[in-house]
Amino acid sequence: MIRALVADDSAVAREVVKDGIKLLGSKRYFDVTIAENGQQALNILQSKPVDIAFVDVNMPGASGPEVVAAMQQTQSKGCTSVVMSSSLNARVESVLKEFGAYHFLQKPFRAENVAEIISSYITMNECYPVLIVDDSATMRKLTRKILETSRFDFEISEADSAETALLAIKTGKFRMVITDFNMPGADGLELAGSIRELSSKIAIYMMSTNDTTYLERSAAFIGIDGFLKKPFNAGDIDALMHKLLGLDDPRFGKVRDVFSFLERERLKTGS
C-alpha cells in the first residue's frame, strides 16, 4: 500500500492529482488523504506516516515550503514530496531543495503528469540487488551507508576483490555493480571486462579518485555505465539510477554526466 497526501486549497488541483493516482490503481493500492490547507497537511503528517505527498506551494495555514521543511520532524520523515505551483522563484526553490523536496508539478498539469511521478516513485521503491567491490573495508562501509540513504531501495552485498566479486556475480543475482578502480590483483577495468563477458545487463559503475580522460575512455570502451568520482553522495547515486532506469530527472535532484569526458568534449565543441 502507498500512503499518499494531497494538500492544496484548490479543489480542482486536488481532483487532478487524485485522477493521476487512480491511473496507477492497477499497480498498487493507494490510501489517499486530502488536506485543504497547510495546517491540515502538517497535522496529517504528524499523525501518521505518508509515503508520497503532493503539496501546493501557496496555501493558507502553512505554505508548501513550510510543510516540506517541517516534514523531517514528523512521522513522515522519509516522505517523497512533490510541490505544485504555477511558478517557483529562486528563493522558494532553494528552500525546497535544502529540505529534500523531490519534484515539481507546474500548474496547470494533467493527471498523466501525476501518474508519471508516481510511476517513478514505484520504480524507486523496487529492490535492486547491488554488489560493492572494494579492497578497503572502510570504503565498502561508506558506500553502503550512501546507498542506504539514497531514494532507491537496494539489497546490498560486498566483495573485497575482483575474484570474489566474479564468484558472486556468476549467481546471476545482481542488477548493479559498484567497483573501485584501484585494487590489488585484477583492477576495476579488468573486473568490468570480465562482467561484460558474463552479462550485458548488469549495470557497472566505477569508483575512482582519478579524473583522467584515458581511464574514462577505457572504461566506456569496455562497456561500463558510468563513473562515481570520490567523494560522492546519495544524490549522485540517485542521479545515476534515474539515468539507468530512464526516469525523468527530478526538479530538485542532482543532474550529472556518467562520463565527465563526454561533457568536456561537448563544452569544447559547443554542441
Short mmCIF file of C-alpha atoms in Angstrom, two decimals:
data_model
loop_
_atom_site.label_atom_id
_atom_site.label_comp_id
_atom_site.label_asym_id
_atom_site.label_seq_id
_atom_site.Cartn_x
_atom_site.Cartn_y
_atom_site.Cartn_z
CA MET A 1 0.00 0.00 0.00
CA ILE A 2 1.17 3.51 -0.83
CA ARG A 3 0.00 6.23 1.56
CA ALA A 4 -0.47 9.48 -0.34
CA LEU A 5 -1.27 13.00 0.81
CA VAL A 6 -2.80 15.63 -1.50
CA ALA A 7 -2.58 19.11 0.04
CA ASP A 8 -3.99 22.03 -1.92
CA ASP A 9 -6.61 24.68 -1.24
CA SER A 10 -7.82 24.28 -4.84
CA ALA A 11 -10.45 21.55 -5.22
CA VAL A 12 -9.68 21.37 -8.95
CA ALA A 13 -5.98 20.66 -8.36
CA ARG A 14 -6.82 18.04 -5.73
CA GLU A 15 -9.10 16.22 -8.18
CA VAL A 16 -6.45 16.20 -10.92
CA VAL A 17 -3.92 14.66 -8.52
CA LYS A 18 -6.46 12.07 -7.38
CA ASP A 19 -7.22 11.23 -11.03
CA GLY A 20 -3.48 10.75 -11.65
CA ILE A 21 -3.25 8.40 -8.67
CA LYS A 22 -6.20 6.39 -10.00
CA LEU A 23 -4.30 5.79 -13.25
CA LEU A 24 -1.83 3.67 -11.24
CA GLY A 25 -4.53 1.91 -9.25
CA SER A 26 -4.00 -1.38 -11.08
CA LYS A 27 -0.33 -1.48 -9.99
CA ARG A 28 -0.66 -0.54 -6.31
CA TYR A 29 -3.28 0.09 -3.68
CA PHE A 30 -3.32 3.74 -2.59
CA ASP A 31 -4.59 5.20 0.66
CA VAL A 32 -5.21 8.87 -0.24
CA THR A 33 -5.66 11.59 2.40
CA ILE A 34 -6.79 15.12 1.50
CA ALA A 35 -5.74 18.40 3.12
CA GLU A 36 -7.32 21.70 2.15
CA ASN A 37 -4.65 23.89 3.76
CA GLY A 38 -1.12 23.76 5.08
CA GLN A 39 -2.02 23.28 8.73
CA GLN A 40 -4.22 20.29 7.89
CA ALA A 41 -1.31 18.85 5.92
CA LEU A 42 1.05 19.25 8.89
CA ASN A 43 -1.48 17.64 11.24
CA ILE A 44 -1.79 14.63 8.92
CA LEU A 45 1.99 14.27 8.54
CA GLN A 46 2.39 14.36 12.32
CA SER A 47 -0.42 11.88 12.99
CA LYS A 48 0.53 9.12 10.54
CA PRO A 49 3.28 8.13 8.08
CA VAL A 50 2.88 9.32 4.48
CA ASP A 51 4.90 7.83 1.61
CA ILE A 52 4.36 10.47 -1.08
CA ALA A 53 2.90 13.96 -0.69
CA PHE A 54 1.66 16.39 -3.33
CA VAL A 55 1.87 19.82 -1.71
CA ASP A 56 0.77 23.19 -3.11
CA VAL A 57 3.36 25.94 -2.68
CA ASN A 58 0.82 28.64 -1.76
CA MET A 59 -1.69 27.52 0.87
CA PRO A 60 -3.37 29.18 3.85
CA GLY A 61 -2.30 27.98 7.29
CA ALA A 62 1.21 26.98 6.23
CA SER A 63 2.93 27.30 2.86
CA GLY A 64 4.22 24.35 0.84
CA PRO A 65 7.87 25.09 1.72
CA GLU A 66 6.93 25.26 5.41
CA VAL A 67 5.20 21.89 5.16
CA VAL A 68 8.18 20.30 3.38
CA ALA A 69 10.63 21.80 5.89
CA ALA A 70 8.60 20.54 8.87
CA MET A 71 8.17 17.08 7.33
CA GLN A 72 11.53 15.91 8.67
CA GLN A 73 10.22 16.30 12.23
CA THR A 74 7.10 14.18 11.69
CA GLN A 75 6.20 10.51 11.30
CA SER A 76 6.64 11.12 7.55
CA LYS A 77 10.36 11.90 7.71
CA GLY A 78 11.13 9.77 4.66
CA CYS A 79 8.21 11.05 2.60
CA THR A 80 8.76 11.84 -1.09
CA SER A 81 7.44 15.36 -1.56
CA VAL A 82 6.18 16.82 -4.85
CA VAL A 83 5.35 20.53 -4.85
CA MET A 84 2.78 22.17 -7.10
CA SER A 85 2.55 25.77 -8.31
CA SER A 86 2.25 27.89 -11.43
CA SER A 87 5.85 29.05 -10.89
CA LEU A 88 8.79 28.90 -8.49
CA ASN A 89 11.11 31.74 -7.59
CA ALA A 90 14.76 31.13 -6.77
CA ARG A 91 14.33 31.58 -3.01
CA VAL A 92 11.47 29.08 -2.74
CA GLU A 93 13.28 26.59 -4.97
CA SER A 94 16.39 26.86 -2.80
CA VAL A 95 14.38 26.16 0.38
CA LEU A 96 12.61 23.19 -1.18
CA LYS A 97 15.89 21.71 -2.40
CA GLU A 98 17.51 22.23 1.01
CA PHE A 99 14.76 20.29 2.76
CA GLY A 100 14.72 17.39 0.33
CA ALA A 101 11.74 18.03 -1.97
CA TYR A 102 11.78 15.61 -4.90
CA HIS A 103 9.89 17.03 -7.86
CA PHE A 104 7.77 19.91 -9.15
CA LEU A 105 4.44 19.94 -10.96
CA GLN A 106 3.78 23.19 -12.79
CA LYS A 107 0.13 24.23 -12.82
CA PRO A 108 -1.95 23.59 -14.78
CA PHE A 109 -0.94 19.94 -15.06
CA ARG A 110 -2.70 16.78 -16.21
CA ALA A 111 -3.46 13.51 -14.45
CA GLU A 112 -0.86 11.84 -16.69
CA ASN A 113 1.86 14.11 -15.25
CA VAL A 114 0.95 12.97 -11.76
CA ALA A 115 0.91 9.33 -12.85
CA GLU A 116 4.42 9.65 -14.32
CA ILE A 117 5.82 10.85 -10.99
CA ILE A 118 4.02 8.11 -9.08
CA SER A 119 5.32 5.54 -11.55
CA SER A 120 8.86 6.81 -10.87
CA TYR A 121 8.18 6.53 -7.14
CA ILE A 122 7.06 2.91 -7.55
CA THR A 123 10.20 2.16 -9.59
CA MET A 124 12.43 3.78 -6.95
CA ASN A 125 10.95 1.53 -4.29
CA GLU A 126 11.57 -1.73 -6.12
CA CYS A 127 14.51 -3.68 -4.72
CA TYR A 128 17.77 -3.53 -6.70
CA PRO A 129 20.46 -6.08 -5.73
CA VAL A 130 23.83 -4.30 -5.83
CA LEU A 131 27.38 -5.52 -5.26
CA ILE A 132 30.01 -3.18 -3.80
CA VAL A 133 33.55 -4.20 -4.78
CA ASP A 134 36.47 -2.58 -2.93
CA ASP A 135 39.51 -3.97 -1.13
CA SER A 136 39.01 -1.31 1.57
CA ALA A 137 36.51 -2.35 4.26
CA THR A 138 36.17 1.32 5.23
CA MET A 139 35.22 2.32 1.69
CA ARG A 140 32.75 -0.55 1.42
CA LYS A 141 31.13 0.56 4.66
CA LEU A 142 30.96 4.18 3.50
CA THR A 143 29.48 3.18 0.12
CA ARG A 144 26.90 1.02 1.88
CA LYS A 145 25.83 3.97 4.03
CA ILE A 146 25.50 6.19 0.95
CA LEU A 147 23.34 3.59 -0.80
CA GLU A 148 21.17 3.22 2.29
CA THR A 149 20.42 6.97 2.29
CA SER A 150 19.50 7.01 -1.42
CA ARG A 151 15.89 7.41 -2.54
CA PHE A 152 16.21 3.96 -4.12
CA ASP A 153 15.88 0.63 -2.36
CA PHE A 154 18.96 -1.60 -2.59
CA GLU A 155 19.76 -5.12 -1.44
CA ILE A 156 23.48 -4.64 -0.73
CA SER A 157 26.25 -7.25 -0.89
CA GLU A 158 30.01 -6.74 -0.68
CA ALA A 159 33.17 -8.22 -2.19
CA ASP A 160 36.78 -7.39 -1.28
CA SER A 161 38.35 -8.33 -4.62
CA ALA A 162 37.59 -8.83 -8.30
CA GLU A 163 37.94 -12.58 -7.87
CA THR A 164 35.40 -12.70 -5.04
CA ALA A 165 33.11 -10.37 -6.97
CA LEU A 166 33.08 -12.63 -10.04
CA LEU A 167 32.09 -15.64 -7.96
CA ALA A 168 29.15 -13.64 -6.58
CA ILE A 169 28.16 -12.23 -9.97
CA LYS A 170 28.01 -15.71 -11.52
CA THR A 171 24.98 -16.40 -9.30
CA GLY A 172 23.02 -14.07 -11.60
CA LYS A 173 21.62 -12.17 -8.64
CA PHE A 174 22.89 -8.64 -9.22
CA ARG A 175 21.34 -5.75 -11.14
CA MET A 176 24.22 -3.40 -10.47
CA VAL A 177 27.93 -3.44 -9.53
CA ILE A 178 29.81 -0.52 -7.99
CA THR A 179 33.53 -1.26 -8.12
CA ASP A 180 36.68 0.55 -7.15
CA PHE A 181 39.29 1.04 -9.89
CA ASN A 182 42.45 0.63 -7.79
CA MET A 183 42.53 -2.87 -6.30
CA PRO A 184 45.32 -5.42 -5.83
CA GLY A 185 45.23 -8.24 -8.35
CA ALA A 186 42.65 -7.55 -11.04
CA ASP A 187 41.65 -3.88 -11.08
CA GLY A 188 38.24 -2.36 -11.77
CA LEU A 189 38.70 -2.28 -15.54
CA GLU A 190 39.63 -5.96 -15.64
CA LEU A 191 36.66 -6.81 -13.44
CA ALA A 192 34.32 -4.79 -15.69
CA GLY A 193 35.63 -6.64 -18.74
CA SER A 194 35.02 -10.00 -17.07
CA ILE A 195 31.50 -8.95 -16.04
CA ARG A 196 30.71 -7.89 -19.60
CA GLU A 197 31.77 -11.35 -20.83
CA LEU A 198 29.16 -12.80 -18.47
CA SER A 199 26.34 -10.30 -18.97
CA SER A 200 25.42 -7.14 -20.84
CA LYS A 201 22.50 -6.45 -18.48
CA ILE A 202 24.38 -5.77 -15.24
CA ALA A 203 24.96 -2.03 -14.72
CA ILE A 204 28.59 -1.29 -13.83
CA TYR A 205 29.75 1.92 -12.15
CA MET A 206 33.38 2.59 -11.29
CA MET A 207 34.61 4.48 -8.25
CA SER A 208 37.87 6.36 -8.52
CA THR A 209 39.73 9.40 -7.23
CA ASN A 210 41.29 9.64 -10.69
CA ASP A 211 39.79 12.06 -13.19
CA THR A 212 41.64 11.18 -16.39
CA THR A 213 40.18 11.06 -19.85
CA TYR A 214 42.21 7.93 -20.58
CA LEU A 215 40.67 5.99 -17.70
CA GLU A 216 37.14 7.08 -18.55
CA ARG A 217 37.56 6.31 -22.25
CA SER A 218 38.92 2.85 -21.46
CA ALA A 219 36.02 2.19 -19.12
CA ALA A 220 33.47 3.40 -21.67
CA PHE A 221 35.06 1.17 -24.33
CA ILE A 222 34.74 -1.86 -22.04
CA GLY A 223 31.08 -1.06 -21.52
CA ILE A 224 30.70 0.29 -18.00
CA ASP A 225 27.70 2.54 -17.42
CA GLY A 226 29.41 5.43 -15.66
CA PHE A 227 31.84 6.84 -13.12
CA LEU A 228 31.49 7.77 -9.47
CA LYS A 229 34.30 10.18 -8.66
CA LYS A 230 35.20 10.05 -4.97
CA PRO A 231 33.86 11.57 -2.81
CA PHE A 232 30.24 11.05 -3.90
CA ASN A 233 26.94 11.06 -2.03
CA ALA A 234 23.38 9.72 -2.18
CA GLY A 235 22.41 12.44 -4.66
CA ASP A 236 24.96 11.06 -7.13
CA ILE A 237 23.53 7.56 -6.70
CA ASP A 238 20.02 8.89 -7.27
CA ALA A 239 21.13 10.67 -10.44
CA LEU A 240 22.80 7.53 -11.80
CA MET A 241 19.74 5.41 -11.06
CA HIS A 242 17.39 7.86 -12.76
CA LYS A 243 19.54 7.66 -15.90
CA LEU A 244 19.90 3.88 -15.69
CA LEU A 245 16.15 3.32 -15.34
CA GLY A 246 15.13 6.01 -17.84
CA LEU A 247 13.28 8.09 -15.25
CA ASP A 248 12.58 11.78 -15.62
CA ASP A 249 15.20 13.90 -13.80
CA PRO A 250 13.57 15.30 -10.65
CA ARG A 251 13.43 19.09 -10.36
CA PHE A 252 15.32 19.17 -7.06
CA GLY A 253 17.71 16.28 -7.66
CA LYS A 254 21.28 16.21 -8.90
CA VAL A 255 21.90 16.04 -12.63
CA ARG A 256 25.27 14.57 -13.55
CA ASP A 257 27.08 13.12 -16.52
CA VAL A 258 28.02 9.47 -16.24
CA PHE A 259 31.29 10.21 -18.07
CA SER A 260 32.79 13.64 -17.46
CA PHE A 261 34.98 13.46 -20.57
CA LEU A 262 31.83 13.48 -22.72
CA GLU A 263 30.74 16.70 -21.03
CA ARG A 264 34.21 18.22 -21.53
CA GLU A 265 34.09 17.37 -25.22
CA ARG A 266 30.61 18.89 -25.52
CA LEU A 267 31.91 22.09 -23.96
CA LYS A 268 34.84 22.15 -26.38
CA THR A 269 32.69 21.68 -29.46
CA GLY A 270 29.78 23.77 -28.20
CA SER A 271 27.29 21.04 -29.13
#
